[in-house]
Amino acid sequence: MRTVIVTGGGTGIGREVAAQFAADGCAVVITGRRADVLRQAAAELGGAVRAIPLDGTDADQVAGLAREVGAVDVLVNNAGGNTNFDGAEPSSLAEVAEAWRRNLDSNLLTAVLMTTALLPAMPAGSSVITIGSIAADKGAGSYGAAKAAVASWNIDLARQAGVRGITANVVSPGYIADTEFFRDNLTDERRASLVEATMTKRAGRPADIAETVRFLASPGARQLTGQTVAVNGGEWASR
Ligand code: NDP
């Protein structure tokens, strides 16, 4: 039975990723800071899903999880989000520094710490999948910069892990509805413009991302590594 860790697995994209791996018969561990949200999600997702509450920016807490779970076959670094949505506009240089550090901690450091802690216990054939963002390509201040850093870090990770038969990829979503990402701040106009910007003329769904993650962790994707896979309905095309 494969062991899968999904950070930020109590809500949104991470919760759907956890649900799909659980349905495949995997043992799934979900993490998140809000213990109540996490435990409720684990209870709803069934016996194969275990909640381990932690803050992924805290090295000691991440090291504790690594000791508790042992060998891991799939790590999904999904925790993150745009921390600027939760704070007021910075009004001093010190506040600008604090705001940038929050986004880098939330999106980059969470992935770096969890991967560094778990990689030694990942056998050949394992996968690390980190959730990036279309914001890395389009630009979105400290959030976009943090997600761009994630994609750059992933290239070096793939190089290190590849010689051990482990793949490392980024899945980069466009607009995904039905998550807590935008809090309650997304206006109908903004939502409509995000949908209009796609070629498919629909919002992305957590399942669109979860299916891609599942494929990247599958036996059919063992030569696919060091990549950023965009799932954005064509909002940002590549060649
Ligand atoms: P959600 O806000 O629903 O999910 C984010 C999850 O991450 C939450 O469960 C949150 O739980 C957890 N989390 C955040 N910070 C930490 C931390 N320090 N330690 C542990 N857990 C943490 O939004 P989404 O599902 O949309 O977001 C999932 C990922 O997808 C994020 O990385 C986001 O940046 C990315 N993304 C989302 C897009 C969208 O349109 N929805 C578009 C592009 C990328 P808790 O608060 O309890 O810790």
PDB file of C-alpha atoms and ligand atoms in Angstrom:
ATOM      1  CA  MET A   1       0.000   0.000   0.000  1.00  0.00           C
ATOM      2  CA  ARG A   2       1.430   3.412  -1.001  1.00  0.00           C
ATOM      3  CA  THR A   3       1.753   6.129   1.643  1.00  0.00           C
ATOM      4  CA  VAL A   4       0.819   9.601   0.417  1.00  0.00           C
ATOM      5  CA  ILE A   5       1.343  12.935   2.219  1.00  0.00           C
ATOM      6  CA  VAL A   6      -0.818  15.856   1.106  1.00  0.00           C
ATOM      7  CA  THR A   7       0.053  19.168   2.765  1.00  0.00           C
ATOM      8  CA  GLY A   8      -2.907  21.514   3.092  1.00  0.00           C
ATOM      9  CA  GLY A   9      -5.127  18.474   2.546  1.00  0.00           C
ATOM     10  CA  GLY A  10      -8.038  19.653   4.677  1.00  0.00           C
ATOM     11  CA  THR A  11      -9.583  21.976   2.071  1.00  0.00           C
ATOM     12  CA  GLY A  12      -9.828  22.740  -1.637  1.00  0.00           C
ATOM     13  CA  ILE A  13      -7.374  21.168  -4.064  1.00  0.00           C
ATOM     14  CA  GLY A  14      -5.480  19.236  -1.372  1.00  0.00           C
ATOM     15  CA  ARG A  15      -8.633  17.657  -0.024  1.00  0.00           C
ATOM     16  CA  GLU A  16      -9.586  16.392  -3.503  1.00  0.00           C
ATOM     17  CA  VAL A  17      -6.047  15.071  -4.052  1.00  0.00           C
ATOM     18  CA  ALA A  18      -6.323  13.203  -0.739  1.00  0.00           C
ATOM     19  CA  ALA A  19      -9.768  11.840  -1.693  1.00  0.00           C
ATOM     20  CA  GLN A  20      -8.494  10.466  -5.020  1.00  0.00           C
ATOM     21  CA  PHE A  21      -5.451   8.747  -3.509  1.00  0.00           C
ATOM     22  CA  ALA A  22      -7.639   7.296  -0.747  1.00  0.00           C
ATOM     23  CA  ALA A  23     -10.043   5.962  -3.384  1.00  0.00           C
ATOM     24  CA  ASP A  24      -7.028   4.307  -5.060  1.00  0.00           C
ATOM     25  CA  GLY A  25      -6.368   2.396  -1.825  1.00  0.00           C
ATOM     26  CA  CYS A  26      -3.453   4.497  -0.541  1.00  0.00           C
ATOM     27  CA  ALA A  27      -2.779   5.393   3.101  1.00  0.00           C
ATOM     28  CA  VAL A  28      -3.050   9.193   3.107  1.00  0.00           C
ATOM     29  CA  VAL A  29      -1.793  11.737   5.645  1.00  0.00           C
ATOM     30  CA  ILE A  30      -3.156  15.277   5.403  1.00  0.00           C
ATOM     31  CA  THR A  31      -1.642  18.319   7.121  1.00  0.00           C
ATOM     32  CA  GLY A  32      -2.835  21.847   7.888  1.00  0.00           C
ATOM     33  CA  ARG A  33      -2.725  24.383  10.719  1.00  0.00           C
ATOM     34  CA  ARG A  34      -6.405  24.264  11.722  1.00  0.00           C
ATOM     35  CA  ALA A  35      -6.737  20.989  13.629  1.00  0.00           C
ATOM     36  CA  ASP A  36     -10.563  21.086  13.637  1.00  0.00           C
ATOM     37  CA  VAL A  37     -10.844  21.587   9.855  1.00  0.00           C
ATOM     38  CA  LEU A  38      -8.253  18.898   9.232  1.00  0.00           C
ATOM     39  CA  ARG A  39      -9.789  16.313  11.556  1.00  0.00           C
ATOM     40  CA  GLN A  40     -13.250  16.855  10.087  1.00  0.00           C
ATOM     41  CA  ALA A  41     -11.889  16.408   6.557  1.00  0.00           C
ATOM     42  CA  ALA A  42     -10.101  13.188   7.559  1.00  0.00           C
ATOM     43  CA  ALA A  43     -13.294  11.848   9.163  1.00  0.00           C
ATOM     44  CA  GLU A  44     -15.311  12.653   6.024  1.00  0.00           C
ATOM     45  CA  LEU A  45     -12.711  11.127   3.712  1.00  0.00           C
ATOM     46  CA  GLY A  46     -12.747   7.798   5.558  1.00  0.00           C
ATOM     47  CA  GLY A  47     -10.443   5.460   7.445  1.00  0.00           C
ATOM     48  CA  ALA A  48      -7.528   5.596   4.989  1.00  0.00           C
ATOM     49  CA  VAL A  49      -6.961   9.307   5.704  1.00  0.00           C
ATOM     50  CA  ARG A  50      -5.129  10.483   8.830  1.00  0.00           C
ATOM     51  CA  ALA A  51      -4.903  14.094  10.023  1.00  0.00           C
ATOM     52  CA  ILE A  52      -1.611  15.441  11.368  1.00  0.00           C
ATOM     53  CA  PRO A  53      -2.076  19.128  12.266  1.00  0.00           C
ATOM     54  CA  LEU A  54       1.050  21.241  11.792  1.00  0.00           C
ATOM     55  CA  ASP A  55       2.372  24.508  10.465  1.00  0.00           C
ATOM     56  CA  GLY A  56       4.508  23.642   7.444  1.00  0.00           C
ATOM     57  CA  THR A  57       6.708  26.705   7.964  1.00  0.00           C
ATOM     58  CA  ASP A  58       7.923  25.304  11.321  1.00  0.00           C
ATOM     59  CA  ALA A  59      10.994  23.080  10.880  1.00  0.00           C
ATOM     60  CA  ASP A  60      10.504  21.247  14.199  1.00  0.00           C
ATOM     61  CA  GLN A  61       6.899  20.356  13.424  1.00  0.00           C
ATOM     62  CA  VAL A  62       7.857  19.111   9.947  1.00  0.00           C
ATOM     63  CA  ALA A  63      10.704  17.026  11.392  1.00  0.00           C
ATOM     64  CA  GLY A  64       8.198  15.538  13.854  1.00  0.00           C
ATOM     65  CA  LEU A  65       5.910  14.458  11.011  1.00  0.00           C
ATOM     66  CA  ALA A  66       8.838  12.843   9.182  1.00  0.00           C
ATOM     67  CA  ARG A  67       9.661  10.781  12.299  1.00  0.00           C
ATOM     68  CA  GLU A  68       6.016   9.766  12.712  1.00  0.00           C
ATOM     69  CA  VAL A  69       5.225   8.655   9.138  1.00  0.00           C
ATOM     70  CA  GLY A  70       8.384   6.781   8.074  1.00  0.00           C
ATOM     71  CA  ALA A  71       8.591   5.747   4.394  1.00  0.00           C
ATOM     72  CA  VAL A  72       6.592   7.870   1.923  1.00  0.00           C
ATOM     73  CA  ASP A  73       5.801   7.051  -1.720  1.00  0.00           C
ATOM     74  CA  VAL A  74       4.078  10.266  -2.825  1.00  0.00           C
ATOM     75  CA  LEU A  75       4.550  13.764  -1.401  1.00  0.00           C
ATOM     76  CA  VAL A  76       2.128  16.435  -2.587  1.00  0.00           C
ATOM     77  CA  ASN A  77       3.311  19.890  -1.495  1.00  0.00           C
ATOM     78  CA  ASN A  78      -0.017  21.674  -1.856  1.00  0.00           C
ATOM     79  CA  ALA A  79      -0.083  23.955   1.225  1.00  0.00           C
ATOM     80  CA  GLY A  80       0.100  27.644   0.406  1.00  0.00           C
ATOM     81  CA  GLY A  81      -1.913  30.504  -0.986  1.00  0.00           C
ATOM     82  CA  ASN A  82      -1.581  34.242  -1.379  1.00  0.00           C
ATOM     83  CA  THR A  83      -0.931  35.498   2.156  1.00  0.00           C
ATOM     84  CA  ASN A  84      -1.513  39.080   0.981  1.00  0.00           C
ATOM     85  CA  PHE A  85      -5.249  38.237   0.961  1.00  0.00           C
ATOM     86  CA  ASP A  86      -5.135  38.043   4.776  1.00  0.00           C
ATOM     87  CA  GLY A  87      -3.257  41.252   5.608  1.00  0.00           C
ATOM     88  CA  ALA A  88      -3.646  44.983   5.145  1.00  0.00           C
ATOM     89  CA  GLU A  89      -1.643  46.853   2.475  1.00  0.00           C
ATOM     90  CA  PRO A  90       1.913  47.343   3.808  1.00  0.00           C
ATOM     91  CA  SER A  91       2.478  50.966   4.815  1.00  0.00           C
ATOM     92  CA  SER A  92       6.186  50.811   5.746  1.00  0.00           C
ATOM     93  CA  LEU A  93       9.261  49.110   4.337  1.00  0.00           C
ATOM     94  CA  ALA A  94       9.324  46.784   7.361  1.00  0.00           C
ATOM     95  CA  GLU A  95       5.759  45.724   6.537  1.00  0.00           C
ATOM     96  CA  VAL A  96       6.729  45.118   2.896  1.00  0.00           C
ATOM     97  CA  ALA A  97       9.525  42.817   4.120  1.00  0.00           C
ATOM     98  CA  GLU A  98       7.109  41.013   6.413  1.00  0.00           C
ATOM     99  CA  ALA A  99       4.526  40.555   3.638  1.00  0.00           C
ATOM    100  CA  TRP A 100       7.106  39.145   1.197  1.00  0.00           C
ATOM    101  CA  ARG A 101       8.472  36.767   3.827  1.00  0.00           C
ATOM    102  CA  ARG A 102       4.951  35.504   4.554  1.00  0.00           C
ATOM    103  CA  ASN A 103       4.348  34.511   0.930  1.00  0.00           C
ATOM    104  CA  LEU A 104       7.817  32.960   0.556  1.00  0.00           C
ATOM    105  CA  ASP A 105       7.358  31.037   3.826  1.00  0.00           C
ATOM    106  CA  SER A 106       3.853  29.867   2.952  1.00  0.00           C
ATOM    107  CA  ASN A 107       4.540  28.705  -0.615  1.00  0.00           C
ATOM    108  CA  LEU A 108       8.275  28.021  -0.953  1.00  0.00           C
ATOM    109  CA  LEU A 109       9.537  27.149   2.512  1.00  0.00           C
ATOM    110  CA  THR A 110       6.655  24.767   3.278  1.00  0.00           C
ATOM    111  CA  ALA A 111       7.571  22.730   0.170  1.00  0.00           C
ATOM    112  CA  VAL A 112      11.332  22.902   0.766  1.00  0.00           C
ATOM    113  CA  LEU A 113      11.093  21.835   4.435  1.00  0.00           C
ATOM    114  CA  MET A 114       8.651  18.972   3.885  1.00  0.00           C
ATOM    115  CA  THR A 115      10.593  17.628   0.897  1.00  0.00           C
ATOM    116  CA  THR A 116      13.950  17.883   2.672  1.00  0.00           C
ATOM    117  CA  ALA A 117      12.523  16.044   5.678  1.00  0.00           C
ATOM    118  CA  LEU A 118      10.828  13.251   3.716  1.00  0.00           C
ATOM    119  CA  LEU A 119      13.121  12.660   0.728  1.00  0.00           C
ATOM    120  CA  PRO A 120      15.572  10.378   2.594  1.00  0.00           C
ATOM    121  CA  ALA A 121      12.658   8.020   3.375  1.00  0.00           C
ATOM    122  CA  MET A 122      11.280   7.926  -0.181  1.00  0.00           C
ATOM    123  CA  PRO A 123      12.074   4.720  -2.130  1.00  0.00           C
ATOM    124  CA  ALA A 124      12.797   4.422  -5.873  1.00  0.00           C
ATOM    125  CA  GLY A 125       9.595   4.945  -7.861  1.00  0.00           C
ATOM    126  CA  SER A 126       8.370   7.719  -5.547  1.00  0.00           C
ATOM    127  CA  SER A 127       7.081  11.137  -6.641  1.00  0.00           C
ATOM    128  CA  VAL A 128       7.207  14.672  -5.298  1.00  0.00           C
ATOM    129  CA  ILE A 129       4.527  16.953  -6.733  1.00  0.00           C
ATOM    130  CA  THR A 130       4.373  20.603  -5.743  1.00  0.00           C
ATOM    131  CA  ILE A 131       1.481  22.923  -6.538  1.00  0.00           C
ATOM    132  CA  GLY A 132       2.686  26.077  -8.285  1.00  0.00           C
ATOM    133  CA  SER A 133       0.524  28.723  -9.923  1.00  0.00           C
ATOM    134  CA  ILE A 134      -0.213  30.531 -13.158  1.00  0.00           C
ATOM    135  CA  ALA A 135       0.768  33.577 -11.067  1.00  0.00           C
ATOM    136  CA  ALA A 136       4.423  32.542 -11.575  1.00  0.00           C
ATOM    137  CA  ASP A 137       4.016  33.212 -15.318  1.00  0.00           C
ATOM    138  CA  LYS A 138       1.657  36.173 -15.207  1.00  0.00           C
ATOM    139  CA  GLY A 139       3.224  37.977 -12.244  1.00  0.00           C
ATOM    140  CA  ALA A 140       1.478  38.598  -8.923  1.00  0.00           C
ATOM    141  CA  GLY A 141       3.887  40.357  -6.570  1.00  0.00           C
ATOM    142  CA  SER A 142       5.359  38.271  -3.778  1.00  0.00           C
ATOM    143  CA  TYR A 143       2.877  35.421  -4.380  1.00  0.00           C
ATOM    144  CA  GLY A 144       3.838  35.007  -8.053  1.00  0.00           C
ATOM    145  CA  ALA A 145       7.526  35.349  -7.158  1.00  0.00           C
ATOM    146  CA  ALA A 146       7.199  32.643  -4.500  1.00  0.00           C
ATOM    147  CA  LYS A 147       5.511  30.266  -6.962  1.00  0.00           C
ATOM    148  CA  ALA A 148       8.190  31.010  -9.596  1.00  0.00           C
ATOM    149  CA  ALA A 149      10.809  30.145  -6.967  1.00  0.00           C
ATOM    150  CA  VAL A 150       9.009  26.854  -6.338  1.00  0.00           C
ATOM    151  CA  ALA A 151       9.342  25.951 -10.034  1.00  0.00           C
ATOM    152  CA  SER A 152      13.060  26.817 -10.086  1.00  0.00           C
ATOM    153  CA  TRP A 153      13.739  24.860  -6.884  1.00  0.00           C
ATOM    154  CA  ASN A 154      11.893  21.889  -8.394  1.00  0.00           C
ATOM    155  CA  ILE A 155      14.428  21.644 -11.242  1.00  0.00           C
ATOM    156  CA  ASP A 156      17.309  21.133  -8.825  1.00  0.00           C
ATOM    157  CA  LEU A 157      15.209  18.755  -6.732  1.00  0.00           C
ATOM    158  CA  ALA A 158      14.436  16.675  -9.842  1.00  0.00           C
ATOM    159  CA  ARG A 159      18.164  16.477 -10.621  1.00  0.00           C
ATOM    160  CA  GLN A 160      19.004  15.265  -7.091  1.00  0.00           C
ATOM    161  CA  ALA A 161      16.066  12.854  -6.846  1.00  0.00           C
ATOM    162  CA  GLY A 162      16.302  11.504 -10.408  1.00  0.00           C
ATOM    163  CA  VAL A 163      19.389   9.415  -9.737  1.00  0.00           C
ATOM    164  CA  ARG A 164      17.382   7.603  -7.031  1.00  0.00           C
ATOM    165  CA  GLY A 165      14.443   6.918  -9.395  1.00  0.00           C
ATOM    166  CA  ILE A 166      12.278   9.630  -7.843  1.00  0.00           C
ATOM    167  CA  THR A 167      10.434  12.203  -9.969  1.00  0.00           C
ATOM    168  CA  ALA A 168       9.728  15.840  -9.026  1.00  0.00           C
ATOM    169  CA  ASN A 169       7.248  18.037 -10.850  1.00  0.00           C
ATOM    170  CA  VAL A 170       5.181  21.171 -10.369  1.00  0.00           C
ATOM    171  CA  VAL A 171       1.488  21.313 -11.253  1.00  0.00           C
ATOM    172  CA  SER A 172       0.599  24.909 -12.031  1.00  0.00           C
ATOM    173  CA  PRO A 173      -3.132  25.655 -11.779  1.00  0.00           C
ATOM    174  CA  GLY A 174      -5.037  28.535 -13.311  1.00  0.00           C
ATOM    175  CA  TYR A 175      -8.236  29.685 -11.603  1.00  0.00           C
ATOM    176  CA  ILE A 176      -9.708  26.834  -9.531  1.00  0.00           C
ATOM    177  CA  ALA A 177     -13.146  27.392  -8.009  1.00  0.00           C
ATOM    178  CA  ASP A 178     -14.568  25.834  -4.822  1.00  0.00           C
ATOM    179  CA  THR A 179     -11.505  26.280  -2.606  1.00  0.00           C
ATOM    180  CA  GLU A 180     -10.685  28.720   0.207  1.00  0.00           C
ATOM    181  CA  PHE A 181      -7.981  30.419  -1.910  1.00  0.00           C
ATOM    182  CA  PHE A 182      -9.829  33.694  -2.547  1.00  0.00           C
ATOM    183  CA  ARG A 183     -11.464  33.698   0.908  1.00  0.00           C
ATOM    184  CA  ASP A 184     -14.831  35.407   0.251  1.00  0.00           C
ATOM    185  CA  ASN A 185     -13.296  38.242  -1.751  1.00  0.00           C
ATOM    186  CA  LEU A 186     -13.858  37.143  -5.345  1.00  0.00           C
ATOM    187  CA  THR A 187     -16.483  39.374  -6.979  1.00  0.00           C
ATOM    188  CA  ASP A 188     -18.811  38.012  -9.671  1.00  0.00           C
ATOM    189  CA  GLU A 189     -17.128  40.314 -12.205  1.00  0.00           C
ATOM    190  CA  ARG A 190     -13.637  39.044 -11.365  1.00  0.00           C
ATOM    191  CA  ARG A 191     -14.830  35.420 -11.446  1.00  0.00           C
ATOM    192  CA  ALA A 192     -16.420  35.989 -14.867  1.00  0.00           C
ATOM    193  CA  SER A 193     -13.245  37.593 -16.217  1.00  0.00           C
ATOM    194  CA  LEU A 194     -11.110  34.670 -14.965  1.00  0.00           C
ATOM    195  CA  VAL A 195     -13.413  32.205 -16.744  1.00  0.00           C
ATOM    196  CA  GLU A 196     -13.501  34.369 -19.888  1.00  0.00           C
ATOM    197  CA  ALA A 197      -9.673  34.305 -20.015  1.00  0.00           C
ATOM    198  CA  THR A 198      -9.659  30.496 -20.471  1.00  0.00           C
ATOM    199  CA  MET A 199     -10.001  28.689 -23.806  1.00  0.00           C
ATOM    200  CA  THR A 200     -12.424  26.227 -22.230  1.00  0.00           C
ATOM    201  CA  LYS A 201     -14.706  28.965 -20.833  1.00  0.00           C
ATOM    202  CA  ARG A 202     -15.047  27.317 -17.473  1.00  0.00           C
ATOM    203  CA  ALA A 203     -13.448  27.533 -14.057  1.00  0.00           C
ATOM    204  CA  GLY A 204     -10.963  24.855 -13.106  1.00  0.00           C
ATOM    205  CA  ARG A 205     -12.051  22.307 -10.505  1.00  0.00           C
ATOM    206  CA  PRO A 206     -10.010  20.701  -7.728  1.00  0.00           C
ATOM    207  CA  ALA A 207     -10.484  17.391  -9.581  1.00  0.00           C
ATOM    208  CA  ASP A 208      -8.681  18.807 -12.652  1.00  0.00           C
ATOM    209  CA  ILE A 209      -5.589  19.247 -10.492  1.00  0.00           C
ATOM    210  CA  ALA A 210      -6.009  16.023  -8.527  1.00  0.00           C
ATOM    211  CA  GLU A 211      -6.215  13.917 -11.714  1.00  0.00           C
ATOM    212  CA  THR A 212      -2.981  15.477 -12.975  1.00  0.00           C
ATOM    213  CA  VAL A 213      -1.230  14.882  -9.645  1.00  0.00           C
ATOM    214  CA  ARG A 214      -2.434  11.278  -9.680  1.00  0.00           C
ATOM    215  CA  PHE A 215      -1.016  10.756 -13.166  1.00  0.00           C
ATOM    216  CA  LEU A 216       2.359  12.252 -12.210  1.00  0.00           C
ATOM    217  CA  ALA A 217       2.552   9.781  -9.314  1.00  0.00           C
ATOM    218  CA  SER A 218       1.611   6.799 -11.515  1.00  0.00           C
ATOM    219  CA  PRO A 219       3.861   4.104 -13.040  1.00  0.00           C
ATOM    220  CA  GLY A 220       3.194   5.637 -16.488  1.00  0.00           C
ATOM    221  CA  ALA A 221       4.938   8.888 -15.564  1.00  0.00           C
ATOM    222  CA  ARG A 222       8.370   7.624 -14.453  1.00  0.00           C
ATOM    223  CA  GLN A 223      10.267   9.497 -17.219  1.00  0.00           C
ATOM    224  CA  LEU A 224       8.356  12.732 -16.571  1.00  0.00           C
ATOM    225  CA  THR A 225      10.392  14.888 -14.195  1.00  0.00           C
ATOM    226  CA  GLY A 226      11.743  18.407 -13.722  1.00  0.00           C
ATOM    227  CA  GLN A 227       8.657  19.879 -15.393  1.00  0.00           C
ATOM    228  CA  THR A 228       5.967  22.422 -14.681  1.00  0.00           C
ATOM    229  CA  VAL A 229       2.640  21.059 -15.914  1.00  0.00           C
ATOM    230  CA  ALA A 230       0.096  23.830 -16.445  1.00  0.00           C
ATOM    231  CA  VAL A 231      -3.598  23.085 -15.855  1.00  0.00           C
ATOM    232  CA  ASN A 232      -5.292  26.364 -16.688  1.00  0.00           C
ATOM    233  CA  GLY A 233      -7.854  25.784 -19.444  1.00  0.00           C
ATOM    234  CA  GLY A 234      -5.497  27.520 -21.880  1.00  0.00           C
ATOM    235  CA  GLU A 235      -5.451  30.833 -20.014  1.00  0.00           C
ATOM    236  CA  TRP A 236      -1.650  30.766 -20.367  1.00  0.00           C
ATOM    237  CA  ALA A 237      -0.546  28.709 -23.358  1.00  0.00           C
ATOM    238  CA  SER A 238       2.898  27.178 -23.947  1.00  0.00           C
ATOM    239  CA  ARG A 239       4.681  25.666 -26.924  1.00  0.00           C
TER     240      ARG A 239
HETATM  241  P1  NDP B   1      -7.158  26.515   0.102  1.00  0.00           P
HETATM  242  O1  NDP B   1      -6.970  27.791   0.863  1.00  0.00           O
HETATM  243  O2  NDP B   1      -8.476  25.843   0.161  1.00  0.00           O
HETATM  244  O3  NDP B   1      -6.039  25.472   0.525  1.00  0.00           O
HETATM  245  C1  NDP B   1      -4.785  25.799   1.083  1.00  0.00           C
HETATM  246  C2  NDP B   1      -4.492  24.807   2.199  1.00  0.00           C
HETATM  247  O4  NDP B   1      -3.148  24.990   2.649  1.00  0.00           O
HETATM  248  C3  NDP B   1      -5.402  25.001   3.397  1.00  0.00           C
HETATM  249  O5  NDP B   1      -5.955  23.744   3.730  1.00  0.00           O
HETATM  250  C4  NDP B   1      -4.498  25.521   4.509  1.00  0.00           C
HETATM  251  O6  NDP B   1      -4.926  25.026   5.758  1.00  0.00           O
HETATM  252  C5  NDP B   1      -3.146  24.927   4.066  1.00  0.00           C
HETATM  253  N1  NDP B   1      -1.990  25.719   4.521  1.00  0.00           N
HETATM  254  C6  NDP B   1      -1.708  27.001   4.209  1.00  0.00           C
HETATM  255  N2  NDP B   1      -0.578  27.403   4.839  1.00  0.00           N
HETATM  256  C7  NDP B   1      -0.163  26.338   5.571  1.00  0.00           C
HETATM  257  C8  NDP B   1       0.937  26.130   6.461  1.00  0.00           C
HETATM  258  N3  NDP B   1       1.805  27.099   6.763  1.00  0.00           N
HETATM  259  N4  NDP B   1       1.068  24.911   7.035  1.00  0.00           N
HETATM  260  C9  NDP B   1       0.189  23.927   6.780  1.00  0.00           C
HETATM  261  N5  NDP B   1      -0.866  24.070   5.956  1.00  0.00           N
HETATM  262  C10 NDP B   1      -1.037  25.265   5.370  1.00  0.00           C
HETATM  263  O7  NDP B   1      -6.811  26.898  -1.406  1.00  0.00           O
HETATM  264  P2  NDP B   1      -6.498  25.979  -2.690  1.00  0.00           P
HETATM  265  O8  NDP B   1      -6.966  24.601  -2.502  1.00  0.00           O
HETATM  266  O9  NDP B   1      -6.969  26.738  -3.840  1.00  0.00           O
HETATM  267  O10 NDP B   1      -4.906  26.048  -2.687  1.00  0.00           O
HETATM  268  C11 NDP B   1      -4.068  24.902  -2.796  1.00  0.00           C
HETATM  269  C12 NDP B   1      -2.797  25.303  -3.540  1.00  0.00           C
HETATM  270  O11 NDP B   1      -3.141  25.668  -4.878  1.00  0.00           O
HETATM  271  C13 NDP B   1      -2.052  26.500  -2.950  1.00  0.00           C
HETATM  272  O12 NDP B   1      -0.666  26.242  -2.970  1.00  0.00           O
HETATM  273  C14 NDP B   1      -2.424  27.649  -3.896  1.00  0.00           C
HETATM  274  O13 NDP B   1      -1.438  28.657  -3.910  1.00  0.00           O
HETATM  275  C15 NDP B   1      -2.517  26.899  -5.209  1.00  0.00           C
HETATM  276  N6  NDP B   1      -3.278  27.568  -6.273  1.00  0.00           N
HETATM  277  C16 NDP B   1      -4.645  27.786  -6.160  1.00  0.00           C
HETATM  278  C17 NDP B   1      -5.343  28.398  -7.189  1.00  0.00           C
HETATM  279  C18 NDP B   1      -6.829  28.671  -7.131  1.00  0.00           C
HETATM  280  O14 NDP B   1      -7.339  29.374  -8.032  1.00  0.00           O
HETATM  281  N7  NDP B   1      -7.563  28.146  -6.182  1.00  0.00           N
HETATM  282  C19 NDP B   1      -4.644  28.840  -8.411  1.00  0.00           C
HETATM  283  C20 NDP B   1      -3.238  28.555  -8.440  1.00  0.00           C
HETATM  284  C21 NDP B   1      -2.594  27.920  -7.407  1.00  0.00           C
HETATM  285  P3  NDP B   1      -4.725  25.864   7.130  1.00  0.00           P
HETATM  286  O15 NDP B   1      -5.133  27.279   6.829  1.00  0.00           O
HETATM  287  O16 NDP B   1      -5.607  25.180   8.114  1.00  0.00           O
HETATM  288  O17 NDP B   1      -3.269  25.728   7.467  1.00  0.00           O
END
